[in-house]
CSV table of C-alpha atoms in Angstrom, one decimal:
chain,number,residue,atom,x,y,z
A,1,MET,CA,61.5,71.3,29.5
A,2,LEU,CA,58.6,70.4,27.2
A,3,TYR,CA,57.5,66.8,26.5
A,4,LYS,CA,54.6,65.6,24.3
A,5,VAL,CA,52.7,62.4,24.9
A,6,ARG,CA,50.1,61.0,22.6
A,7,SER,CA,46.7,60.0,24.0
A,8,LEU,CA,43.1,59.6,22.9
A,9,GLY,CA,39.8,61.3,23.7
A,10,LEU,CA,36.1,60.7,23.2
A,11,GLN,CA,33.6,62.7,21.3
A,12,GLY,CA,30.2,61.1,21.3
A,13,ILE,CA,30.9,57.5,20.4
A,14,SER,CA,34.0,58.2,18.3
A,15,GLY,CA,37.6,58.6,19.5
A,16,TYR,CA,40.1,61.2,18.4
A,17,GLU,CA,43.8,61.8,19.1
A,18,VAL,CA,44.8,64.1,21.9
A,19,THR,CA,48.4,65.3,22.6
A,20,ALA,CA,49.3,66.0,26.3
A,21,GLU,CA,51.9,68.8,26.1
A,22,CYS,CA,53.7,68.8,29.5
A,23,ASP,CA,55.9,71.8,30.2
A,24,LEU,CA,58.1,72.0,33.3
A,25,ALA,CA,59.6,75.5,34.0
A,26,SER,CA,61.2,77.2,36.9
A,27,GLY,CA,59.1,79.4,39.2
A,28,LEU,CA,56.7,79.1,42.1
A,29,PRO,CA,55.2,75.6,42.4
A,30,ASN,CA,52.0,75.4,40.3
A,31,PHE,CA,50.2,72.8,38.3
A,32,ASP,CA,47.7,73.9,35.6
A,33,ILE,CA,45.8,71.9,33.0
A,34,VAL,CA,44.5,73.8,30.0
A,35,GLY,CA,42.7,72.8,26.8
A,36,LEU,CA,39.0,73.0,27.8
A,37,PRO,CA,39.2,70.4,30.7
A,38,ASP,CA,36.2,69.6,32.7
A,39,THR,CA,36.2,69.0,36.5
A,40,ALA,CA,37.3,65.4,36.3
A,41,VAL,CA,40.3,66.4,34.1
A,42,LYS,CA,41.3,69.2,36.4
A,43,GLU,CA,41.2,66.8,39.4
A,44,ALA,CA,43.9,64.8,37.6
A,45,ARG,CA,46.4,67.1,39.2
A,46,GLU,CA,45.9,65.5,42.6
A,47,ARG,CA,45.6,62.0,41.3
A,48,VAL,CA,48.8,62.3,39.3
A,49,ARG,CA,50.7,64.0,42.1
A,50,SER,CA,49.8,61.3,44.6
A,51,ALA,CA,50.5,58.5,42.1
A,52,ILE,CA,54.0,59.7,41.3
A,53,LYS,CA,54.9,60.1,45.0
A,54,ASN,CA,53.4,56.8,46.1
A,55,ASN,CA,55.4,54.9,43.4
A,56,GLY,CA,58.7,56.2,44.7
A,57,TYR,CA,59.3,59.2,42.4
A,58,PRO,CA,59.8,62.7,43.6
A,59,PHE,CA,57.2,65.1,42.3
A,60,PRO,CA,59.0,67.9,40.4
A,61,VAL,CA,59.0,71.4,42.0
A,62,GLY,CA,58.3,74.2,39.6
A,63,ARG,CA,55.6,75.5,37.3
A,64,ILE,CA,53.9,72.7,35.5
A,65,THR,CA,51.6,73.4,32.6
A,66,VAL,CA,49.7,70.7,30.7
A,67,ASN,CA,47.9,71.5,27.5
A,68,LEU,CA,45.5,69.0,26.0
A,69,ALA,CA,45.6,69.6,22.3
A,70,PRO,CA,43.5,70.3,20.3
A,71,ALA,CA,42.5,72.9,22.7
A,72,ASN,CA,39.3,73.8,21.0
A,73,LEU,CA,37.6,70.5,21.9
A,74,ARG,CA,36.3,70.0,25.4
A,75,LYS,CA,38.0,67.2,27.4
A,76,SER,CA,36.1,65.1,29.9
A,77,GLY,CA,36.7,62.1,32.1
A,78,THR,CA,39.7,60.6,33.8
A,79,ILE,CA,41.3,59.0,30.8
A,80,TYR,CA,44.1,61.6,30.7
A,81,ASP,CA,45.7,60.7,34.0
A,82,LEU,CA,48.2,58.3,32.6
A,83,PRO,CA,49.5,60.5,29.7
A,84,ILE,CA,49.9,63.5,32.0
A,85,CYS,CA,51.8,61.3,34.5
A,86,VAL,CA,54.1,60.0,31.8
A,87,GLY,CA,54.7,63.5,30.4
A,88,ILE,CA,55.6,64.9,33.8
A,89,LEU,CA,58.0,62.1,34.6
A,90,ALA,CA,59.7,62.5,31.1
A,91,ALA,CA,59.8,66.3,31.3
A,92,SER,CA,61.5,66.1,34.7
A,93,GLY,CA,64.1,63.7,33.4
A,94,GLN,CA,62.9,60.7,35.5
A,95,LEU,CA,62.0,58.8,32.3
A,96,THR,CA,64.6,58.8,29.5
A,97,TRP,CA,62.4,57.4,26.8
A,98,SER,CA,61.0,58.6,23.4
A,99,ASP,CA,58.7,56.7,21.0
A,100,PRO,CA,56.3,58.8,18.7
A,101,HIS,CA,54.2,55.7,17.9
A,102,CYS,CA,53.0,55.1,21.5
A,103,ALA,CA,49.9,56.4,23.1
A,104,PHE,CA,48.6,56.2,26.7
A,105,VAL,CA,45.1,56.1,28.2
A,106,GLY,CA,44.1,55.4,31.8
A,107,GLU,CA,42.8,56.6,35.1
A,108,LEU,CA,45.1,56.6,38.1
A,109,SER,CA,44.3,55.8,41.7
A,110,LEU,CA,46.2,57.7,44.4
A,111,SER,CA,48.4,54.6,44.9
A,112,GLY,CA,49.4,54.6,41.2
A,113,THR,CA,47.4,51.6,40.1
A,114,LEU,CA,45.3,51.9,36.9
A,115,ARG,CA,41.6,51.7,36.8
A,116,PRO,CA,39.6,50.7,33.6
A,117,VAL,CA,38.1,53.4,31.5
A,118,VAL,CA,34.9,53.7,29.4
A,119,GLY,CA,35.0,54.0,25.7
A,120,MET,CA,38.1,51.9,25.2
A,121,LEU,CA,37.1,50.4,21.9
A,122,PRO,CA,36.4,53.6,20.0
A,123,MET,CA,39.6,55.1,21.3
A,124,ALA,CA,41.6,52.1,20.2
A,125,LEU,CA,40.0,52.3,16.7
A,126,ALA,CA,41.0,56.0,16.6
A,127,ALA,CA,44.5,55.1,17.7
A,128,ARG,CA,44.9,52.6,14.9
A,129,ASP,CA,43.5,55.1,12.3
A,130,ALA,CA,46.0,57.8,13.6
A,131,GLY,CA,49.0,55.5,12.9
A,132,ILE,CA,49.7,54.6,16.6
A,133,GLN,CA,51.3,51.2,16.9
A,134,ARG,CA,51.6,50.7,20.6
A,135,LEU,CA,48.8,51.5,23.1
A,136,PHE,CA,49.3,51.4,26.9
A,137,VAL,CA,46.0,51.0,28.7
A,138,PRO,CA,44.8,49.7,32.1
A,139,ALA,CA,45.0,45.9,32.4
A,140,ASP,CA,41.2,45.5,32.7
A,141,SER,CA,40.6,47.6,29.5
A,142,ALA,CA,43.2,45.7,27.5
A,143,PRO,CA,40.9,42.9,26.1
A,144,GLU,CA,38.5,45.5,24.7
A,145,ALA,CA,41.4,47.5,23.2
A,146,THR,CA,42.7,44.4,21.3
A,147,LEU,CA,39.4,44.3,19.3
A,148,ALA,CA,41.0,47.1,17.2
A,149,GLU,CA,43.2,44.9,15.1
A,150,GLY,CA,46.6,46.2,14.1
A,151,LEU,CA,47.6,47.6,17.5
A,152,THR,CA,50.0,46.2,20.1
A,153,VAL,CA,48.2,46.6,23.4
A,154,TYR,CA,50.1,46.7,26.7
A,155,PRO,CA,48.1,46.0,29.8
A,156,VAL,CA,49.4,48.3,32.6
A,157,GLU,CA,48.7,47.7,36.3
A,158,THR,CA,50.8,50.4,38.0
A,159,VAL,CA,52.8,53.5,37.2
A,160,GLU,CA,56.0,51.7,38.4
A,161,GLN,CA,55.4,48.8,36.1
A,162,LEU,CA,55.0,51.2,33.2
A,163,ALA,CA,58.1,53.1,34.1
A,164,THR,CA,60.3,50.0,34.3
A,165,HIS,CA,58.9,48.9,30.9
A,166,LEU,CA,59.6,52.3,29.2
A,167,THR,CA,63.2,52.3,30.6
A,168,GLY,CA,63.7,48.7,29.3
A,169,GLN,CA,64.2,47.2,32.8
A,170,SER,CA,61.2,44.9,32.8
A,171,PRO,CA,59.2,44.7,29.6
A,172,ILE,CA,55.4,44.2,29.8
A,173,THR,CA,54.0,41.3,27.8
A,174,PRO,CA,51.5,42.5,25.2
A,175,ALA,CA,47.9,41.5,25.7
A,176,PRO,CA,46.8,38.6,23.4
A,177,PRO,CA,44.0,39.5,20.9
A,178,TRP,CA,40.7,38.7,22.5
A,179,SER,CA,39.2,35.9,20.4
A,180,GLY,CA,37.4,33.7,22.9
A,181,ALA,CA,33.6,34.1,22.7
A,182,PRO,CA,32.5,33.6,26.3
A,183,ASP,CA,29.6,31.4,27.0
A,184,ALA,CA,26.6,33.4,25.9
A,185,LEU,CA,23.7,33.7,28.3
A,186,PRO,CA,21.1,31.1,27.4
A,187,LEU,CA,18.0,32.7,25.7
A,188,PRO,CA,14.4,31.6,26.4
A,189,ASP,CA,13.2,29.1,23.7
A,190,PHE,CA,10.1,29.3,21.6
A,191,ALA,CA,9.6,25.6,22.4
A,192,GLU,CA,8.2,26.7,25.7
A,193,VAL,CA,5.4,28.7,24.1
A,194,ARG,CA,2.0,27.0,23.9
A,195,GLY,CA,-0.1,27.7,20.8
A,196,GLN,CA,0.0,31.2,19.2
A,197,GLU,CA,1.3,29.8,15.9
A,198,PRO,CA,0.1,32.9,13.9
A,199,VAL,CA,2.0,35.2,16.2
A,200,LYS,CA,5.1,33.1,16.0
A,201,ARG,CA,4.9,33.3,12.2
A,202,ALA,CA,4.7,37.1,12.4
A,203,LEU,CA,7.8,37.2,14.7
A,204,GLU,CA,9.7,34.9,12.3
A,205,ILE,CA,8.9,37.3,9.4
A,206,ALA,CA,10.0,40.3,11.6
A,207,ALA,CA,13.3,38.6,12.4
A,208,ALA,CA,13.9,37.5,8.8
A,209,GLY,CA,13.5,41.0,7.4
A,210,GLY,CA,14.2,43.3,10.3
A,211,HIS,CA,10.6,44.5,10.4
A,212,ASN,CA,8.8,46.4,13.2
A,213,LEU,CA,6.0,44.6,14.9
A,214,LEU,CA,3.1,45.4,17.2
A,215,MET,CA,1.4,42.7,19.2
A,216,VAL,CA,-2.1,43.5,20.6
A,217,GLY,CA,-3.9,41.2,23.0
A,218,PRO,CA,-5.4,40.8,26.5
A,219,PRO,CA,-3.3,40.3,29.7
A,220,GLY,CA,-1.9,36.8,30.0
A,221,SER,CA,-2.1,35.9,26.3
A,222,GLY,CA,1.7,35.7,26.1
A,223,LYS,CA,2.8,38.9,24.5
A,224,SER,CA,5.8,39.6,26.8
A,225,MET,CA,6.7,35.9,26.8
A,226,LEU,CA,6.9,35.9,23.0
A,227,ALA,CA,8.8,39.1,22.9
A,228,ARG,CA,11.4,37.8,25.4
A,229,ARG,CA,12.1,34.9,23.1
A,230,PHE,CA,12.4,37.0,20.0
A,231,PRO,CA,16.2,37.4,20.3
A,232,SER,CA,16.6,33.7,20.2
A,233,ILE,CA,15.6,33.6,16.5
A,234,LEU,CA,17.5,36.6,15.3
A,235,PRO,CA,20.5,36.0,13.0
A,236,PRO,CA,24.0,36.2,14.6
A,237,LEU,CA,25.8,39.5,14.6
A,238,SER,CA,28.4,40.0,11.9
A,239,GLN,CA,31.8,41.3,13.0
A,240,ARG,CA,31.1,44.8,11.6
A,241,GLU,CA,27.7,44.9,13.5
A,242,ALA,CA,29.3,43.6,16.7
A,243,LEU,CA,32.0,46.3,16.6
A,244,GLU,CA,29.5,49.1,15.9
A,245,ALA,CA,27.1,48.0,18.7
A,246,THR,CA,30.0,47.5,21.1
A,247,GLN,CA,31.3,51.0,20.6
A,248,ILE,CA,28.0,52.4,21.9
A,249,HIS,CA,27.9,50.1,24.9
A,250,SER,CA,31.6,50.8,25.6
A,251,VAL,CA,31.0,54.5,25.8
A,252,MET,CA,28.1,53.9,28.3
A,253,GLY,CA,30.4,51.6,30.4
A,254,LEU,CA,28.4,48.5,29.7
A,255,THR,CA,31.3,46.3,28.7
A,256,THR,CA,33.6,44.3,31.0
A,257,LYS,CA,37.0,42.6,30.6
A,258,GLU,CA,35.2,39.3,30.5
A,259,HIS,CA,32.7,40.5,27.9
A,260,PRO,CA,34.5,43.2,25.9
A,261,LEU,CA,32.5,42.4,22.7
A,262,LEU,CA,28.8,42.0,22.1
A,263,THR,CA,28.2,38.4,20.9
A,264,GLN,CA,24.4,38.6,21.0
A,265,ARG,CA,22.1,41.3,19.4
A,266,PRO,CA,21.1,43.9,22.0
A,267,PHE,CA,17.7,43.6,23.5
A,268,ARG,CA,16.6,46.8,25.3
A,269,ALA,CA,13.3,46.9,27.2
A,270,PRO,CA,13.0,50.3,28.9
A,271,HIS,CA,10.2,51.0,31.4
A,272,HIS,CA,7.3,53.1,30.3
A,273,THR,CA,8.4,55.8,32.8
A,274,ILE,CA,11.4,56.6,30.7
A,275,SER,CA,11.9,60.2,29.5
A,276,ALA,CA,12.3,61.4,25.9
A,277,GLY,CA,15.9,62.2,26.6
A,278,GLY,CA,16.5,58.7,28.0
A,279,MET,CA,15.0,57.2,24.9
A,280,ALA,CA,16.6,59.4,22.2
A,281,GLY,CA,19.8,60.4,24.1
A,282,GLY,CA,20.8,63.5,25.8
A,283,GLY,CA,22.3,64.9,29.0
A,284,ASN,CA,24.1,68.1,30.0
A,285,PRO,CA,26.5,69.4,29.0
A,286,TYR,CA,27.5,66.5,26.7
A,287,PRO,CA,24.8,64.3,25.0
A,288,ARG,CA,25.0,60.6,25.5
A,289,PRO,CA,23.4,57.7,23.6
A,290,GLY,CA,19.8,56.8,24.6
A,291,GLU,CA,18.0,53.5,24.5
A,292,ILE,CA,17.4,53.6,20.8
A,293,SER,CA,21.1,53.8,20.1
A,294,LEU,CA,21.9,51.0,22.7
A,295,ALA,CA,19.5,48.9,20.6
A,296,HIS,CA,21.6,49.5,17.5
A,297,HIS,CA,21.6,46.2,15.4
A,298,GLY,CA,19.3,44.7,17.9
A,299,VAL,CA,15.7,45.0,19.3
A,300,LEU,CA,13.9,47.8,21.2
A,301,PHE,CA,11.0,46.3,23.0
A,302,LEU,CA,8.3,48.6,24.3
A,303,ASP,CA,5.8,46.8,26.6
A,304,GLU,CA,2.5,48.5,27.3
A,305,LEU,CA,3.1,50.9,24.5
A,306,PRO,CA,0.3,53.3,25.2
A,307,GLU,CA,1.5,53.8,28.7
A,308,PHE,CA,4.7,55.5,27.4
A,309,HIS,CA,4.5,59.3,27.4
A,310,LYS,CA,3.4,60.7,24.1
A,311,ASP,CA,6.6,62.6,23.4
A,312,VAL,CA,8.6,59.5,24.2
A,313,ILE,CA,6.7,57.5,21.5
A,314,GLU,CA,6.8,60.3,18.9
A,315,VAL,CA,10.6,60.7,19.3
A,316,LEU,CA,10.9,57.3,17.6
A,317,ARG,CA,9.4,58.4,14.3
A,318,GLN,CA,12.4,59.9,12.6
A,319,PRO,CA,15.0,57.3,13.9
A,320,MET,CA,12.8,54.5,12.6
A,321,GLU,CA,13.0,56.0,9.1
A,322,GLU,CA,16.6,57.1,9.0
A,323,GLY,CA,18.5,54.8,11.3
A,324,VAL,CA,20.3,57.7,13.0
A,325,ILE,CA,19.4,60.4,15.5
A,326,SER,CA,21.0,63.8,16.1
A,327,VAL,CA,21.1,65.0,19.7
A,328,VAL,CA,21.6,68.7,20.0
A,329,ARG,CA,22.6,70.4,23.3
A,330,SER,CA,24.1,73.8,24.1
A,331,ALA,CA,27.7,72.4,24.5
A,332,ALA,CA,27.7,69.8,21.7
A,333,SER,CA,25.8,68.1,18.9
A,334,GLU,CA,26.2,64.4,18.3
A,335,THR,CA,24.7,62.0,15.8
A,336,TYR,CA,24.3,58.4,17.0
A,337,PRO,CA,23.3,55.3,14.9
A,338,CYS,CA,20.1,53.6,15.8
A,339,ASP,CA,19.3,50.9,13.3
A,340,PHE,CA,16.9,48.7,15.4
A,341,THR,CA,13.9,46.5,15.1
A,342,LEU,CA,11.0,47.9,17.1
A,343,LEU,CA,8.9,45.3,18.9
A,344,CYS,CA,5.9,46.5,20.8
A,345,ALA,CA,3.1,45.0,22.9
A,346,MET,CA,-0.1,46.5,24.2
A,347,ASN,CA,-3.5,45.7,25.6
A,348,PRO,CA,-6.6,46.5,23.5
A,349,CYS,CA,-8.0,48.9,26.1
A,350,LYS,CA,-7.2,50.4,29.5
A,351,CYS,CA,-8.6,47.5,31.5
A,352,GLY,CA,-7.1,45.1,29.0
A,353,TRP,CA,-10.1,42.9,28.3
A,354,TYR,CA,-11.7,44.5,25.3
A,355,GLY,CA,-12.8,41.7,22.9
A,356,HIS,CA,-12.1,38.9,25.5
A,357,PRO,CA,-14.6,36.0,25.3
A,358,SER,CA,-15.3,36.4,29.0
A,359,GLY,CA,-17.0,39.7,28.4
A,360,ARG,CA,-15.3,41.2,31.5
A,361,CYS,CA,-14.3,44.5,29.7
A,362,ARG,CA,-16.2,47.5,31.2
A,363,CYS,CA,-14.7,50.1,28.9
A,364,THR,CA,-17.0,52.2,26.8
A,365,PRO,CA,-16.4,52.5,23.1
A,366,ALA,CA,-15.2,56.1,23.7
A,367,GLN,CA,-12.7,54.9,26.3
A,368,VAL,CA,-11.4,52.2,24.0
A,369,LYS,CA,-11.0,54.7,21.2
A,370,ARG,CA,-9.3,57.2,23.5
A,371,TYR,CA,-6.9,54.5,24.7
A,372,LEU,CA,-6.0,53.4,21.2
A,373,GLY,CA,-5.8,57.1,20.2
A,374,LYS,CA,-2.6,57.5,22.3
A,375,LEU,CA,-0.8,56.0,19.3
A,376,SER,CA,-0.6,58.5,16.4
A,377,GLY,CA,-1.2,57.5,12.8
A,378,PRO,CA,2.3,58.4,11.7
A,379,LEU,CA,3.8,56.1,14.3
A,380,LEU,CA,1.4,53.2,13.4
A,381,ASP,CA,2.2,53.8,9.7
A,382,ARG,CA,5.9,53.0,10.5
A,383,ILE,CA,5.0,49.6,11.9
A,384,ASP,CA,5.2,46.8,9.3
A,385,LEU,CA,3.4,44.0,11.1
A,386,PHE,CA,0.3,44.0,13.4
A,387,ALA,CA,-0.3,40.7,15.2
A,388,GLU,CA,-3.3,40.0,17.3
A,389,VAL,CA,-2.6,37.7,20.3
A,390,PRO,CA,-5.8,36.0,21.3
A,391,PRO,CA,-6.3,34.4,24.7
A,392,LEU,CA,-5.1,30.8,24.9
A,393,GLU,CA,-7.7,28.1,24.9
A,394,PHE,CA,-7.5,25.4,27.6
A,395,GLU,CA,-6.5,22.7,25.1
A,396,ALA,CA,-3.5,24.6,24.0
A,397,LEU,CA,-2.5,25.6,27.5
A,398,SER,CA,-2.7,22.0,28.8
A,399,ASP,CA,-0.8,20.5,25.9
A,400,ARG,CA,2.6,19.5,27.3
A,401,SER,CA,4.2,18.6,23.9
A,402,PRO,CA,7.0,21.1,23.1
A,403,GLY,CA,6.6,23.5,20.3
A,404,GLU,CA,9.0,24.3,17.5
A,405,SER,CA,12.4,25.2,18.9
A,406,SER,CA,14.0,28.6,18.4
A,407,ALA,CA,17.0,26.8,16.7
A,408,ALA,CA,14.7,25.6,13.9
A,409,ILE,CA,13.1,29.0,13.4
A,410,ARG,CA,16.5,30.7,13.5
A,411,ALA,CA,17.8,28.4,10.8
A,412,ARG,CA,15.0,29.6,8.4
A,413,VAL,CA,15.6,33.2,9.5
A,414,THR,CA,19.4,32.9,8.8
A,415,GLN,CA,18.7,31.4,5.4
A,416,ALA,CA,16.4,34.3,4.5
A,417,ARG,CA,19.0,36.8,5.6
A,418,ALA,CA,21.6,35.0,3.6
A,419,ARG,CA,19.4,35.4,0.5
A,420,GLN,CA,19.1,39.1,1.2
A,421,SER,CA,22.8,39.6,1.7
A,422,ALA,CA,23.5,37.8,-1.7
A,423,ARG,CA,20.9,40.0,-3.3
A,424,PHE,CA,22.0,43.4,-2.0
A,425,GLY,CA,25.7,42.8,-1.8
A,426,PRO,CA,28.2,44.2,0.8
A,427,ASP,CA,27.3,47.8,0.1
A,428,GLY,CA,23.6,47.4,0.0
A,429,PRO,CA,20.9,47.3,2.7
A,430,THR,CA,21.4,45.0,5.6
A,431,CYS,CA,17.9,43.5,5.4
A,432,ASN,CA,14.6,43.9,3.5
A,433,ALA,CA,13.3,46.5,5.9
A,434,ALA,CA,16.1,48.9,5.0
A,435,MET,CA,15.4,48.8,1.2
A,436,GLY,CA,15.3,52.1,-0.5
A,437,GLN,CA,13.1,53.1,-3.4
A,438,GLU,CA,15.5,51.9,-6.1
A,439,ALA,CA,15.8,48.5,-4.4
A,440,LEU,CA,12.0,48.3,-4.0
A,441,ARG,CA,11.5,48.9,-7.8
A,442,ARG,CA,14.1,46.3,-8.6
A,443,TRP,CA,13.4,43.5,-6.2
A,444,CYS,CA,9.7,43.9,-5.3
A,445,ALA,CA,8.1,44.0,-8.8
A,446,LEU,CA,4.6,42.5,-8.8
A,447,ASP,CA,3.0,40.3,-11.5
A,448,PRO,CA,-0.5,41.3,-12.8
A,449,GLU,CA,-2.2,39.2,-10.2
A,450,GLY,CA,-0.2,40.9,-7.5
A,451,GLN,CA,-0.9,44.3,-8.9
A,452,ALA,CA,-4.6,43.7,-8.8
A,453,LEU,CA,-4.4,42.4,-5.3
A,454,MET,CA,-2.4,45.4,-4.1
A,455,LYS,CA,-4.7,47.8,-5.8
A,456,GLY,CA,-7.7,46.4,-4.1
A,457,ALA,CA,-5.9,46.5,-0.7
A,458,TYR,CA,-4.7,50.1,-1.3
A,459,GLU,CA,-8.3,51.3,-2.0
A,460,HIS,CA,-10.1,49.2,0.6
A,461,MET,CA,-7.7,49.8,3.5
A,462,GLY,CA,-6.8,53.4,2.8
A,463,LEU,CA,-3.1,52.7,2.7
A,464,THR,CA,-0.5,55.5,2.5
A,465,ALA,CA,2.5,55.5,0.3
A,466,ARG,CA,4.7,54.5,3.3
A,467,SER,CA,2.5,51.5,4.2
A,468,TYR,CA,2.4,50.5,0.6
A,469,ASP,CA,6.2,50.3,0.5
A,470,ARG,CA,6.2,48.4,3.9
A,471,ILE,CA,3.8,45.8,2.5
A,472,LEU,CA,6.1,45.2,-0.4
A,473,ARG,CA,9.1,44.8,1.9
A,474,VAL,CA,7.2,42.3,4.1
A,475,ALA,CA,6.1,40.4,1.0
A,476,ARG,CA,9.7,40.2,-0.1
A,477,THR,CA,10.7,38.8,3.2
A,478,ILE,CA,7.9,36.2,3.1
A,479,ALA,CA,9.1,35.2,-0.4
A,480,ASP,CA,12.7,34.9,1.0
A,481,LEU,CA,11.5,32.6,3.7
A,482,ASP,CA,9.7,30.6,1.0
A,483,GLY,CA,12.8,30.4,-1.1
A,484,ALA,CA,11.0,32.1,-4.0
A,485,ALA,CA,12.9,34.4,-6.4
A,486,ALA,CA,9.8,36.6,-7.1
A,487,ILE,CA,6.9,37.9,-4.9
A,488,LEU,CA,3.9,35.7,-5.6
A,489,ALA,CA,0.2,36.5,-4.9
A,490,HIS,CA,0.1,34.4,-1.7
A,491,HIS,CA,3.2,36.1,-0.4
A,492,LEU,CA,1.6,39.5,-0.9
A,493,ALA,CA,-1.8,38.4,0.5
A,494,GLU,CA,0.0,37.3,3.8
A,495,ALA,CA,1.8,40.6,4.0
A,496,ILE,CA,-1.4,42.5,3.5
A,497,GLN,CA,-3.2,40.7,6.3
A,498,TYR,CA,-0.5,41.9,8.7
A,499,ARG,CA,-1.6,45.5,8.0
A,500,GLU,CA,-5.1,44.8,9.2
A,501,SER,CA,-6.1,44.9,12.8
A,502,ASP,CA,-9.7,44.8,14.1
A,503,TYR,CA,-8.6,46.9,17.1
A,504,PHE,CA,-7.4,49.9,15.1
A,505,ALA,CA,-10.1,49.6,12.6
A,506,SER,CA,-12.8,49.9,15.2
């Protein structure tokens, strides 16, 4: 007897529908799974066999063939255990049930209990798009599945519980939609930072417009401290952004039943020993998202930037421009979103003390130039803001009065983002940093005074066309923070000063 059960699969960070076709025929006992299964899928034979027996059902004797369609897509993981189990029980007549609008996803233990699976949100979204109305998932994965509105999600704990529900003996109560925002982890506050007002201003502009920023300064000047507080002034995630970011984290197994949805913007800070594959994404045989995709709609913080391997740094260039990255491997090719704000920190030289008033730097000019030369011109050209972080003076360090709070800065940032949303509309760029050429021409027009100022900066600083556009975007953000409808000369002058750095000019 042949029985078909609907299920879901994962390809990259997207879900797609899979049909488990379970055929039970007479013949020598055999259990085959076909449809390009990987090792984990093939091992479902033993998990399903034990789960059926340990829940009081006889395992059918005969030739069992399970085809996971479409058969031309490679199947991986343990998510097909539950649909295979349901299909075998139904094909053997132990379950008299039929509902074409149901789908099943879950990993089975040998005892028949269900374990949570990764990638539940993208699979639930795919189920909704495929017209599936009822989705049976492990109980621990149910909160995440409910994020896909329009589905009735049933939390399943054991095979026996599912069987009694399908036969109408003991219905399972659907999982309520997850709506409670759990207590977010407290973020460090800018009120704790002493001094460094110009750098705080640069960070505020970066947050308001989604601009990339590089901080340069000696050890102990507060670069890492400032960077760790940057998420506290970012605008809140929209529902669309939260779902997009959560899908990537779900596929990587970074969500839990207590925190199925990202409620804060991601902040990723990989160590400088990371590989290019770890940064961009990769793996064999199936590519997986890297750090830049995990930072989607959030921040990628690279501390000690020149210490990263050159190919790791250079892999950022294309994603910073396009907001997506294509990872190609022999078995598959995937495109992942990576719309992130790049935040970097570095010392001015190898020893870290170049330009420090103490004069303790012992690096030669050639050594300083070689250290700074680890960063290529094309990469620096993609950074909007350069902020020099000077060493703190004693008066600023000993001052115990609190600085401006993150809440106050975030209020200004949120107002600036609201002006950008109203300007661009729902189908336009998400922030000023994402403006294209047409938006630049429309919203970043300069008056004669601004034109003259920009011309002088372009000729004096040797700007490129890319850095010219980035100055305009930053100036537009400064104007938004100021509540101005047009870019004025002082907005442009402030944006230009963030392109200058004594370190890279030396």
